[in-house]
């Protein structure tokens, strides 16, 4: 029987060897590691297609030694001729791998460009809104009418999908091999742009990529019963895609590989369908054959036998196709240079293994994933892990993965610490699956990697309970015989794990790792039972540390369940919750409220450390449940407990949390507001009365010349602490505390010998000099006055909205603001206590932001605007230089060192905010910017952000501030060099590094920064040529700061070519190089700077002047251009606050 036509390929032949195959970015050794050594898998797979003598490494078995076609099965005597594949990307003249048989004439056809042919498959799939099934059905109808024309349109689709405009004609299809067609398409391909549909951005192209994949799979699905077995369509398509996947043109290779891999996936689906039909037919045949002769239908038996033979032929045909494409495409493309292609290969082989595991889930295929786990690109590694995940999640496939797991277990465990976030998360999930199905393979050390990740701040979410040790004992019983809840042993183990791990002091990260998939994390009853109920006869009681840890874990669970917010460092920075997540959070909030409303009050007799956590739980309540659930009694019990805690506790953490909780309970709009507001007033009355009593006793003791004892000092400090803590959350201004608080201010100032500038009061008598409050009390006094001013501003805003604002109330607040600012400045300058200085500094910085220019937009609030004068700017800068930029101290405990660093970062951030919000001029940051390199590890992010914002405000001012920073640091280098050459000093190299960092911050857009860079060069030149003040220099010698031009050279590459000439002219007007002495070593910075400006251009040296550099002139009678230059000399004075 003669073959039916079309290009025939031999799928039983091995794929051609590459003469110079494309290799991936990862070397072959990196893929294998020990896997490539002699092992249970045998020798390495082979250099190219995987031909190995060892059975475990051999290529996937093919069904039969040759591809059995229907013509062979029916006894045809004319089998299709064998095509010898010889085309490779490096030999363009060789005949194609999947071309026509030898002997066919290879004429060069004509290529016609398709100009947006709206009838082409590519255009229809890209732009049409018709379903792909309808498009495929139309193509099948056309194929049945004229299969040659339909095949051309399908081949044209793959060519156009790669971004090629060339068109395949009927003449080319009839006379040319596929290899020749691909070469012609390559000649017509425009690779200059580097863009092609699969990588182009935009919604249209994203949709096309999906349609491309769906079209290939839909085509095979619709053709699965007849057309794919006609030995014409699939042979030609596979031949074309195989040839394109070998192309050196990236677009062809990428598109054809995606098409070929999706084609194999579609064929796998067909194979599964054929397999099911074959099994059904076999069962029907066996059932019919086992009937007695009288009941057996011979015609049905023959029909079933024929159907079975046909299905077996179809299965063989599909397996032949899959095997050929795997060897011809996958084996070469899984290590392609393009990571996107490698990722496609890993994604699809995972699909094949999961769906058609009888054929693909074998060590000869798994090894490709194992080798690629070492890929240098994170996305490829991620696809490998994602391919393995469903395999390990299936109990059915457990046995087939044992050898692979043994071989690559170490690599998978190591990937839990991958630098790529998503890769590490997927690796953790995979290790958990391995632990579940192959627990005997993982060692305790392997498991510790996952345990550590579950509770580290930089860790990832662990998605299964198996990430932690399972409970070793049953739930047990309490003292009264009540059976514990099922989660009890798990929670006990969780607490013990948290204590023993010692990886992080916060439980939030451990909770975040488990809360999404472990019901025990929301088992509030189980947690509270463990804390409240007495242990049973066979139970160990929780010790104090275990109770504290359990309470911390429970509070973190409550917070995350009610808010849905992950802790800092986990998840996206700006996460928008979905409706499902919001609904889940609402349900969790209701459940925890219903439980804790009743059980929480008895907890409030705990020690301070536990109490600080427990007091925060009501912040996450659904407050309306107090009335809807008829729990007014529980609310009253809670408010009574809060009042009692305020009376007896003095710890800052407890008071701060309690004040915040009471603020939330007193939220207006809830049905419980009135009752909570009354309770708040009662608590504040008690606090204020306690403060007034303590401060009166203190003052009476001092008036009687008595020395306060420890109890009296404790009382005044404690009472002020409570006032300050509650002032932060509640408006205490109606209690009129300003006068008595600020009186302590003035007394404290006099105690250090300071006279307030706003008063005419003479210095106090000798006995009053020691009458100041203790430093800690004065700190709370300062913060209370600060909060008074903030609440006062809020009251004015409310009054202004009501239209009853008067000038006298504004003036009264302004007077108090001025008093506070002046007093704070005095304390910063002269207080002997660093605690007081820090509190005054923070208060000043924050008030300058709150009372800034923004108030001018509010009605009648302009009088409250506070602008820092020169003295205040200098004072704040001096504080930053003294207490922020200090050498790192070797603290005994890391915790203390980190706390100190955090505090210093807050000081710097407070100062930088004044620059960012344009409250202080940009040049006020010059003293900060000079520390950018030296303190980069401690404050680099803050300084970098400040520079960025300063550039947004004014590019020129920012550039001039950078120059001023460099000037200041240069002067320091000169002082430290002590008359020697500053170039040899270590600090000079640090100065050059600083200039380099400043230059990099300008980015690559020279046009956008043109004015700023030019201004920086002019300011630098003026600094470099400025003569010394004593003016005793040699008139023919270099200026004292000429070496600064070497620093300025770092910014030359940011100048445009025309601006370099302008800067050169500006330099030549200030200094000349024509004198004989100018060729000496001292003048080398000038020559270096000039050469960087010339950048290879020839330039004549300017004529000699009587003096090498000019003095500054108040007036310049020269041209207008020079007048502008001289005016610019005064734009940015060298003094920081001048």
PDB file of C-alpha atoms in Angstrom, residues 735 796 872 1001:
ATOM      1  CA  UNK A 735      -7.963  68.352  83.488  1.00  0.00           C
ATOM      2  CA  UNK A 796      -8.642  73.831  67.736  1.00  0.00           C
ATOM      3  CA  UNK A 872      17.509  75.759  66.248  1.00  0.00           C
ATOM      4  CA  UNK A1001      22.888  58.609  42.894  1.00  0.00           C
TER       5      UNK A1001
END
